[in-house]
Amino acid sequence: MRILIVEDDRLLGEGILAGIRQAGFAADWVQDGAAALAAAQSEPFSAVVLDLGLPRLSGLDVLRELRAKRNAIPVLILTARDTSKDVIAGLDAGGDDYMIKPFDLGELAARLRALIRRSAGGAAPLLQHGELTLDPAARSVRWQGHAVELAPREFALLHELLLGAGRVLTRAQLEAKLYPWGEEVESNALEVHIHHLRKKLAPELIRTVRGVGYMVPRDE
Ligand code: CA
């Protein structure tokens, strides 16, 4: 789960970035509307946290532009503008959720989880796949009824594969969803995580699609 944070206030941006990462998301932070639009169109973010008052391009303009280009990424507006009129304008411009500053980071993370599961076509808070259960909020995994310890990146990778069950996810897609900008990624990092997941869970859970990527088959 990689989140794009759009916030021009430096202290607040740093705070949100740290909080979102602590909640288990990968996250990138940009400080103006034009950069937000470019980022949202070039990287496979799972959701956007969008301030409204921004330099270069306002938050509402970013939102309208994304929707005009048929970009369906979930957008949570996070702003100090607190009148009903503002909320209505934000949601009607294409926003999916609206939070007013000051806000609680735990609540922001929970709202993001809700937006992400909805956008993947789900409603249940737990992801079930055969004998596997993944709890995005508790960041825990159970396999055949037993808790399994996963490293944070292994958990994030499994989460992406389960959300995309039945579809082949390319290496590039998975890497882009797992790693924020500026992070060094070893060329075989993904293979290593897949190897660990197969060992800790079941070898047959994750299929390799040669030359393309990986998939978890749809749960029948
Ligand atoms: Ca602002």
PDB file of C-alpha atoms and ligand atoms in Angstrom:
ATOM      1  CA  MET A   1       0.000   0.000   0.000  1.00  0.00           C
ATOM      2  CA  ARG A   2       1.708   3.138  -1.167  1.00  0.00           C
ATOM      3  CA  ILE A   3       0.154   6.462  -0.266  1.00  0.00           C
ATOM      4  CA  LEU A   4       0.757   9.864  -1.861  1.00  0.00           C
ATOM      5  CA  ILE A   5       0.657  12.675   0.678  1.00  0.00           C
ATOM      6  CA  VAL A   6       0.061  16.167  -0.689  1.00  0.00           C
ATOM      7  CA  GLU A   7       0.714  18.861   1.924  1.00  0.00           C
ATOM      8  CA  ASP A   8       2.513  22.185   1.602  1.00  0.00           C
ATOM      9  CA  ASP A   9       2.987  22.738   5.322  1.00  0.00           C
ATOM     10  CA  ARG A  10       6.400  21.303   6.050  1.00  0.00           C
ATOM     11  CA  LEU A  11       5.923  20.264   9.665  1.00  0.00           C
ATOM     12  CA  LEU A  12       2.532  18.770   8.996  1.00  0.00           C
ATOM     13  CA  GLY A  13       3.767  16.971   5.872  1.00  0.00           C
ATOM     14  CA  GLU A  14       6.645  15.420   7.786  1.00  0.00           C
ATOM     15  CA  GLY A  15       4.262  14.399  10.574  1.00  0.00           C
ATOM     16  CA  ILE A  16       1.761  12.776   8.232  1.00  0.00           C
ATOM     17  CA  LEU A  17       4.541  10.990   6.342  1.00  0.00           C
ATOM     18  CA  ALA A  18       5.994   9.557   9.546  1.00  0.00           C
ATOM     19  CA  GLY A  19       2.575   8.591  10.908  1.00  0.00           C
ATOM     20  CA  ILE A  20       1.430   6.914   7.707  1.00  0.00           C
ATOM     21  CA  ARG A  21       4.670   4.954   7.478  1.00  0.00           C
ATOM     22  CA  GLN A  22       4.338   3.900  11.079  1.00  0.00           C
ATOM     23  CA  ALA A  23       0.860   2.606  10.256  1.00  0.00           C
ATOM     24  CA  GLY A  24       2.509   0.228   7.783  1.00  0.00           C
ATOM     25  CA  PHE A  25       2.038   2.057   4.480  1.00  0.00           C
ATOM     26  CA  ALA A  26       4.762   3.006   2.050  1.00  0.00           C
ATOM     27  CA  ALA A  27       4.391   6.750   1.466  1.00  0.00           C
ATOM     28  CA  ASP A  28       5.685   9.646  -0.605  1.00  0.00           C
ATOM     29  CA  TRP A  29       5.165  13.316   0.091  1.00  0.00           C
ATOM     30  CA  VAL A  30       4.877  16.214  -2.378  1.00  0.00           C
ATOM     31  CA  GLN A  31       4.330  19.868  -1.508  1.00  0.00           C
ATOM     32  CA  ASP A  32       2.406  21.390  -4.398  1.00  0.00           C
ATOM     33  CA  GLY A  33      -0.520  20.604  -6.669  1.00  0.00           C
ATOM     34  CA  ALA A  34       1.407  20.237  -9.910  1.00  0.00           C
ATOM     35  CA  ALA A  35       3.794  17.728  -8.336  1.00  0.00           C
ATOM     36  CA  ALA A  36       0.805  15.867  -6.902  1.00  0.00           C
ATOM     37  CA  LEU A  37      -0.835  15.552 -10.293  1.00  0.00           C
ATOM     38  CA  ALA A  38       2.382  14.338 -11.927  1.00  0.00           C
ATOM     39  CA  ALA A  39       3.015  11.817  -9.143  1.00  0.00           C
ATOM     40  CA  ALA A  40      -0.521  10.446  -9.118  1.00  0.00           C
ATOM     41  CA  GLN A  41      -0.346   9.864 -12.854  1.00  0.00           C
ATOM     42  CA  SER A  42       3.051   8.209 -12.925  1.00  0.00           C
ATOM     43  CA  GLU A  43       3.098   5.880  -9.907  1.00  0.00           C
ATOM     44  CA  PRO A  44       0.626   3.203  -8.780  1.00  0.00           C
ATOM     45  CA  PHE A  45      -0.401   4.778  -5.477  1.00  0.00           C
ATOM     46  CA  SER A  46      -3.156   3.025  -3.541  1.00  0.00           C
ATOM     47  CA  ALA A  47      -4.621   6.320  -2.315  1.00  0.00           C
ATOM     48  CA  VAL A  48      -3.941  10.063  -2.043  1.00  0.00           C
ATOM     49  CA  VAL A  49      -4.147  12.267   1.054  1.00  0.00           C
ATOM     50  CA  LEU A  50      -4.859  15.681  -0.427  1.00  0.00           C
ATOM     51  CA  ASP A  51      -4.640  19.122   1.153  1.00  0.00           C
ATOM     52  CA  LEU A  52      -6.786  21.785  -0.564  1.00  0.00           C
ATOM     53  CA  GLY A  53      -4.808  25.010  -0.151  1.00  0.00           C
ATOM     54  CA  LEU A  54      -1.709  24.277  -2.246  1.00  0.00           C
ATOM     55  CA  PRO A  55       0.774  26.255  -4.351  1.00  0.00           C
ATOM     56  CA  ARG A  56       0.801  25.951  -8.190  1.00  0.00           C
ATOM     57  CA  LEU A  57      -2.472  24.018  -8.439  1.00  0.00           C
ATOM     58  CA  SER A  58      -5.200  23.872  -5.804  1.00  0.00           C
ATOM     59  CA  GLY A  59      -6.270  20.566  -4.298  1.00  0.00           C
ATOM     60  CA  LEU A  60      -9.683  20.831  -5.948  1.00  0.00           C
ATOM     61  CA  ASP A  61      -8.026  21.423  -9.323  1.00  0.00           C
ATOM     62  CA  VAL A  62      -5.786  18.374  -8.800  1.00  0.00           C
ATOM     63  CA  LEU A  63      -8.872  16.332  -8.028  1.00  0.00           C
ATOM     64  CA  ARG A  64     -10.892  17.602 -10.999  1.00  0.00           C
ATOM     65  CA  GLU A  65      -7.950  17.005 -13.319  1.00  0.00           C
ATOM     66  CA  LEU A  66      -7.467  13.421 -12.084  1.00  0.00           C
ATOM     67  CA  ARG A  67     -11.134  12.595 -12.500  1.00  0.00           C
ATOM     68  CA  ALA A  68     -11.289  14.283 -15.925  1.00  0.00           C
ATOM     69  CA  LYS A  69      -8.464  11.940 -16.955  1.00  0.00           C
ATOM     70  CA  ARG A  70     -10.471   8.994 -15.599  1.00  0.00           C
ATOM     71  CA  ASN A  71      -7.973   8.366 -12.849  1.00  0.00           C
ATOM     72  CA  ALA A  72      -9.994   6.474 -10.207  1.00  0.00           C
ATOM     73  CA  ILE A  73      -7.432   6.552  -7.398  1.00  0.00           C
ATOM     74  CA  PRO A  74      -9.087   6.943  -3.965  1.00  0.00           C
ATOM     75  CA  VAL A  75      -8.616  10.496  -2.668  1.00  0.00           C
ATOM     76  CA  LEU A  76      -9.014  11.523   0.948  1.00  0.00           C
ATOM     77  CA  ILE A  77      -9.170  15.302   1.381  1.00  0.00           C
ATOM     78  CA  LEU A  78      -7.384  16.481   4.531  1.00  0.00           C
ATOM     79  CA  THR A  79      -7.892  20.180   5.143  1.00  0.00           C
ATOM     80  CA  ALA A  80      -8.605  22.911   7.670  1.00  0.00           C
ATOM     81  CA  ARG A  81     -11.618  24.039   5.594  1.00  0.00           C
ATOM     82  CA  ASP A  82     -14.404  22.903   7.831  1.00  0.00           C
ATOM     83  CA  THR A  83     -17.729  24.222   6.532  1.00  0.00           C
ATOM     84  CA  SER A  84     -20.355  21.907   5.052  1.00  0.00           C
ATOM     85  CA  LYS A  85     -20.011  23.876   1.833  1.00  0.00           C
ATOM     86  CA  ASP A  86     -16.318  22.941   1.635  1.00  0.00           C
ATOM     87  CA  VAL A  87     -17.025  19.284   2.358  1.00  0.00           C
ATOM     88  CA  ILE A  88     -19.735  19.159  -0.308  1.00  0.00           C
ATOM     89  CA  ALA A  89     -17.467  20.848  -2.861  1.00  0.00           C
ATOM     90  CA  GLY A  90     -14.639  18.409  -2.081  1.00  0.00           C
ATOM     91  CA  LEU A  91     -16.751  15.281  -2.380  1.00  0.00           C
ATOM     92  CA  ASP A  92     -18.556  16.548  -5.473  1.00  0.00           C
ATOM     93  CA  ALA A  93     -15.234  17.334  -7.175  1.00  0.00           C
ATOM     94  CA  GLY A  94     -14.376  13.622  -6.940  1.00  0.00           C
ATOM     95  CA  GLY A  95     -13.098  13.213  -3.392  1.00  0.00           C
ATOM     96  CA  ASP A  96     -13.883   9.886  -1.708  1.00  0.00           C
ATOM     97  CA  ASP A  97     -13.512  11.004   1.896  1.00  0.00           C
ATOM     98  CA  TYR A  98     -12.979  14.235   3.810  1.00  0.00           C
ATOM     99  CA  MET A  99     -11.177  14.871   7.089  1.00  0.00           C
ATOM    100  CA  ILE A 100     -10.805  18.162   8.889  1.00  0.00           C
ATOM    101  CA  LYS A 101      -7.581  19.303  10.602  1.00  0.00           C
ATOM    102  CA  PRO A 102      -6.649  18.841  13.369  1.00  0.00           C
ATOM    103  CA  PHE A 103      -7.058  15.110  12.908  1.00  0.00           C
ATOM    104  CA  ASP A 104      -6.108  11.792  14.451  1.00  0.00           C
ATOM    105  CA  LEU A 105      -3.461   9.753  12.610  1.00  0.00           C
ATOM    106  CA  GLY A 106      -5.042   6.444  13.641  1.00  0.00           C
ATOM    107  CA  GLU A 107      -8.338   7.560  12.137  1.00  0.00           C
ATOM    108  CA  LEU A 108      -6.601   8.694   8.949  1.00  0.00           C
ATOM    109  CA  ALA A 109      -4.965   5.257   8.593  1.00  0.00           C
ATOM    110  CA  ALA A 110      -8.295   3.470   9.203  1.00  0.00           C
ATOM    111  CA  ARG A 111     -10.053   5.615   6.595  1.00  0.00           C
ATOM    112  CA  LEU A 112      -7.278   4.843   4.101  1.00  0.00           C
ATOM    113  CA  ARG A 113      -7.655   1.120   4.736  1.00  0.00           C
ATOM    114  CA  ALA A 114     -11.413   1.427   4.120  1.00  0.00           C
ATOM    115  CA  LEU A 115     -10.882   3.359   0.870  1.00  0.00           C
ATOM    116  CA  ILE A 116      -8.301   0.877  -0.352  1.00  0.00           C
ATOM    117  CA  ARG A 117     -10.385  -2.227   0.314  1.00  0.00           C
ATOM    118  CA  ARG A 118     -13.393  -0.617  -1.396  1.00  0.00           C
ATOM    119  CA  SER A 119     -11.346   0.362  -4.415  1.00  0.00           C
ATOM    120  CA  ALA A 120     -10.142  -3.247  -4.679  1.00  0.00           C
ATOM    121  CA  GLY A 121     -13.792  -4.341  -4.732  1.00  0.00           C
ATOM    122  CA  GLY A 122     -13.964  -5.593  -1.164  1.00  0.00           C
ATOM    123  CA  ALA A 123     -15.912  -4.682   1.934  1.00  0.00           C
ATOM    124  CA  ALA A 124     -14.682  -7.112   4.604  1.00  0.00           C
ATOM    125  CA  PRO A 125     -11.941  -5.755   6.874  1.00  0.00           C
ATOM    126  CA  LEU A 126     -10.103  -9.109   6.859  1.00  0.00           C
ATOM    127  CA  LEU A 127      -8.749 -10.624   3.661  1.00  0.00           C
ATOM    128  CA  GLN A 128      -9.459 -14.353   3.471  1.00  0.00           C
ATOM    129  CA  HIS A 129      -7.849 -16.713   1.012  1.00  0.00           C
ATOM    130  CA  GLY A 130      -8.329 -20.397   1.671  1.00  0.00           C
ATOM    131  CA  GLU A 131      -6.660 -21.076   5.010  1.00  0.00           C
ATOM    132  CA  LEU A 132      -4.986 -17.681   5.013  1.00  0.00           C
ATOM    133  CA  THR A 133      -6.335 -14.611   6.827  1.00  0.00           C
ATOM    134  CA  LEU A 134      -4.699 -11.188   6.586  1.00  0.00           C
ATOM    135  CA  ASP A 135      -5.731  -8.392   8.928  1.00  0.00           C
ATOM    136  CA  PRO A 136      -4.632  -5.026   7.448  1.00  0.00           C
ATOM    137  CA  ALA A 137      -5.433  -3.080  10.616  1.00  0.00           C
ATOM    138  CA  ALA A 138      -3.573  -5.353  13.043  1.00  0.00           C
ATOM    139  CA  ARG A 139      -0.969  -6.105  10.354  1.00  0.00           C
ATOM    140  CA  SER A 140      -1.202  -9.780  11.249  1.00  0.00           C
ATOM    141  CA  VAL A 141      -1.456 -12.984   9.254  1.00  0.00           C
ATOM    142  CA  ARG A 142      -2.873 -16.338  10.214  1.00  0.00           C
ATOM    143  CA  TRP A 143      -2.256 -19.508   8.257  1.00  0.00           C
ATOM    144  CA  GLN A 144      -4.228 -22.654   9.102  1.00  0.00           C
ATOM    145  CA  GLY A 145      -5.279 -20.993  12.348  1.00  0.00           C
ATOM    146  CA  HIS A 146      -1.759 -20.082  13.497  1.00  0.00           C
ATOM    147  CA  ALA A 147      -0.196 -16.632  13.653  1.00  0.00           C
ATOM    148  CA  VAL A 148       2.684 -16.248  11.183  1.00  0.00           C
ATOM    149  CA  GLU A 149       5.393 -13.640  11.697  1.00  0.00           C
ATOM    150  CA  LEU A 150       6.094 -11.663   8.554  1.00  0.00           C
ATOM    151  CA  ALA A 151       8.599  -8.867   7.999  1.00  0.00           C
ATOM    152  CA  PRO A 152       6.880  -5.553   7.100  1.00  0.00           C
ATOM    153  CA  ARG A 153       7.785  -5.836   3.402  1.00  0.00           C
ATOM    154  CA  GLU A 154       6.654  -9.458   3.248  1.00  0.00           C
ATOM    155  CA  PHE A 155       3.343  -8.398   4.772  1.00  0.00           C
ATOM    156  CA  ALA A 156       2.956  -5.509   2.299  1.00  0.00           C
ATOM    157  CA  LEU A 157       3.737  -7.791  -0.642  1.00  0.00           C
ATOM    158  CA  LEU A 158       1.261 -10.447   0.492  1.00  0.00           C
ATOM    159  CA  HIS A 159      -1.378  -7.739   0.991  1.00  0.00           C
ATOM    160  CA  GLU A 160      -0.910  -6.498  -2.593  1.00  0.00           C
ATOM    161  CA  LEU A 161      -1.041 -10.018  -4.001  1.00  0.00           C
ATOM    162  CA  LEU A 162      -4.242 -10.813  -2.099  1.00  0.00           C
ATOM    163  CA  LEU A 163      -5.923  -7.552  -3.136  1.00  0.00           C
ATOM    164  CA  GLY A 164      -5.044  -8.448  -6.728  1.00  0.00           C
ATOM    165  CA  ALA A 165      -5.943 -12.158  -6.418  1.00  0.00           C
ATOM    166  CA  GLY A 166      -6.674 -13.685  -9.798  1.00  0.00           C
ATOM    167  CA  ARG A 167      -4.552 -11.108 -11.633  1.00  0.00           C
ATOM    168  CA  VAL A 168      -0.898 -11.304 -12.598  1.00  0.00           C
ATOM    169  CA  LEU A 169       1.075  -8.488 -10.985  1.00  0.00           C
ATOM    170  CA  THR A 170       4.283  -7.603 -12.730  1.00  0.00           C
ATOM    171  CA  ARG A 171       7.546  -7.184 -10.880  1.00  0.00           C
ATOM    172  CA  ALA A 172       7.561  -3.499 -11.782  1.00  0.00           C
ATOM    173  CA  GLN A 173       4.034  -3.020 -10.453  1.00  0.00           C
ATOM    174  CA  LEU A 174       4.824  -4.778  -7.200  1.00  0.00           C
ATOM    175  CA  GLU A 175       8.080  -2.892  -6.703  1.00  0.00           C
ATOM    176  CA  ALA A 176       6.361   0.424  -7.408  1.00  0.00           C
ATOM    177  CA  LYS A 177       3.695  -0.395  -4.820  1.00  0.00           C
ATOM    178  CA  LEU A 178       6.209  -1.415  -2.172  1.00  0.00           C
ATOM    179  CA  TYR A 179       8.984   1.119  -2.418  1.00  0.00           C
ATOM    180  CA  PRO A 180       8.768   4.913  -2.127  1.00  0.00           C
ATOM    181  CA  TRP A 181      11.039   7.233  -4.073  1.00  0.00           C
ATOM    182  CA  GLY A 182      14.623   7.435  -2.967  1.00  0.00           C
ATOM    183  CA  GLU A 183      14.724   3.972  -1.521  1.00  0.00           C
ATOM    184  CA  GLU A 184      17.453   1.670  -2.761  1.00  0.00           C
ATOM    185  CA  VAL A 185      15.963  -1.610  -3.953  1.00  0.00           C
ATOM    186  CA  GLU A 186      18.182  -4.643  -4.427  1.00  0.00           C
ATOM    187  CA  SER A 187      17.442  -6.192  -7.813  1.00  0.00           C
ATOM    188  CA  ASN A 188      16.462  -9.529  -6.264  1.00  0.00           C
ATOM    189  CA  ALA A 189      14.602  -8.101  -3.237  1.00  0.00           C
ATOM    190  CA  LEU A 190      11.197  -9.098  -4.548  1.00  0.00           C
ATOM    191  CA  GLU A 191      12.270 -12.695  -5.239  1.00  0.00           C
ATOM    192  CA  VAL A 192      13.659 -12.935  -1.729  1.00  0.00           C
ATOM    193  CA  HIS A 193      10.370 -11.748  -0.191  1.00  0.00           C
ATOM    194  CA  ILE A 194       8.396 -14.172  -2.370  1.00  0.00           C
ATOM    195  CA  HIS A 195      10.709 -16.991  -1.336  1.00  0.00           C
ATOM    196  CA  HIS A 196      10.155 -16.177   2.363  1.00  0.00           C
ATOM    197  CA  LEU A 197       6.382 -15.960   1.933  1.00  0.00           C
ATOM    198  CA  ARG A 198       6.269 -19.351   0.236  1.00  0.00           C
ATOM    199  CA  LYS A 199       8.376 -20.860   2.996  1.00  0.00           C
ATOM    200  CA  LYS A 200       6.372 -19.322   5.845  1.00  0.00           C
ATOM    201  CA  LEU A 201       2.973 -20.019   4.263  1.00  0.00           C
ATOM    202  CA  ALA A 202       2.566 -22.509   1.435  1.00  0.00           C
ATOM    203  CA  PRO A 203       4.776 -23.039  -1.632  1.00  0.00           C
ATOM    204  CA  GLU A 204       1.750 -23.172  -3.935  1.00  0.00           C
ATOM    205  CA  LEU A 205       0.099 -19.962  -2.665  1.00  0.00           C
ATOM    206  CA  ILE A 206       2.026 -17.598  -4.924  1.00  0.00           C
ATOM    207  CA  ARG A 207       2.473 -18.604  -8.537  1.00  0.00           C
ATOM    208  CA  THR A 208       5.310 -17.398 -10.707  1.00  0.00           C
ATOM    209  CA  VAL A 209       4.209 -16.325 -14.154  1.00  0.00           C
ATOM    210  CA  ARG A 210       7.452 -16.726 -16.037  1.00  0.00           C
ATOM    211  CA  GLY A 211       8.814 -13.518 -17.529  1.00  0.00           C
ATOM    212  CA  VAL A 212       5.858 -11.491 -16.227  1.00  0.00           C
ATOM    213  CA  GLY A 213       5.430 -11.559 -12.473  1.00  0.00           C
ATOM    214  CA  TYR A 214       3.461 -13.221  -9.735  1.00  0.00           C
ATOM    215  CA  MET A 215      -0.098 -14.033  -8.834  1.00  0.00           C
ATOM    216  CA  VAL A 216      -2.213 -15.504  -6.113  1.00  0.00           C
ATOM    217  CA  PRO A 217      -4.984 -17.455  -7.822  1.00  0.00           C
ATOM    218  CA  ARG A 218      -8.521 -16.360  -7.069  1.00  0.00           C
ATOM    219  CA  ASP A 219      -9.944 -18.001  -3.977  1.00  0.00           C
ATOM    220  CA  GLU A 220     -12.546 -20.521  -5.151  1.00  0.00           C
TER     221      GLU A 220
HETATM  222 CA    CA B   1      -2.137  23.985   2.670  1.00  0.00          CA
END
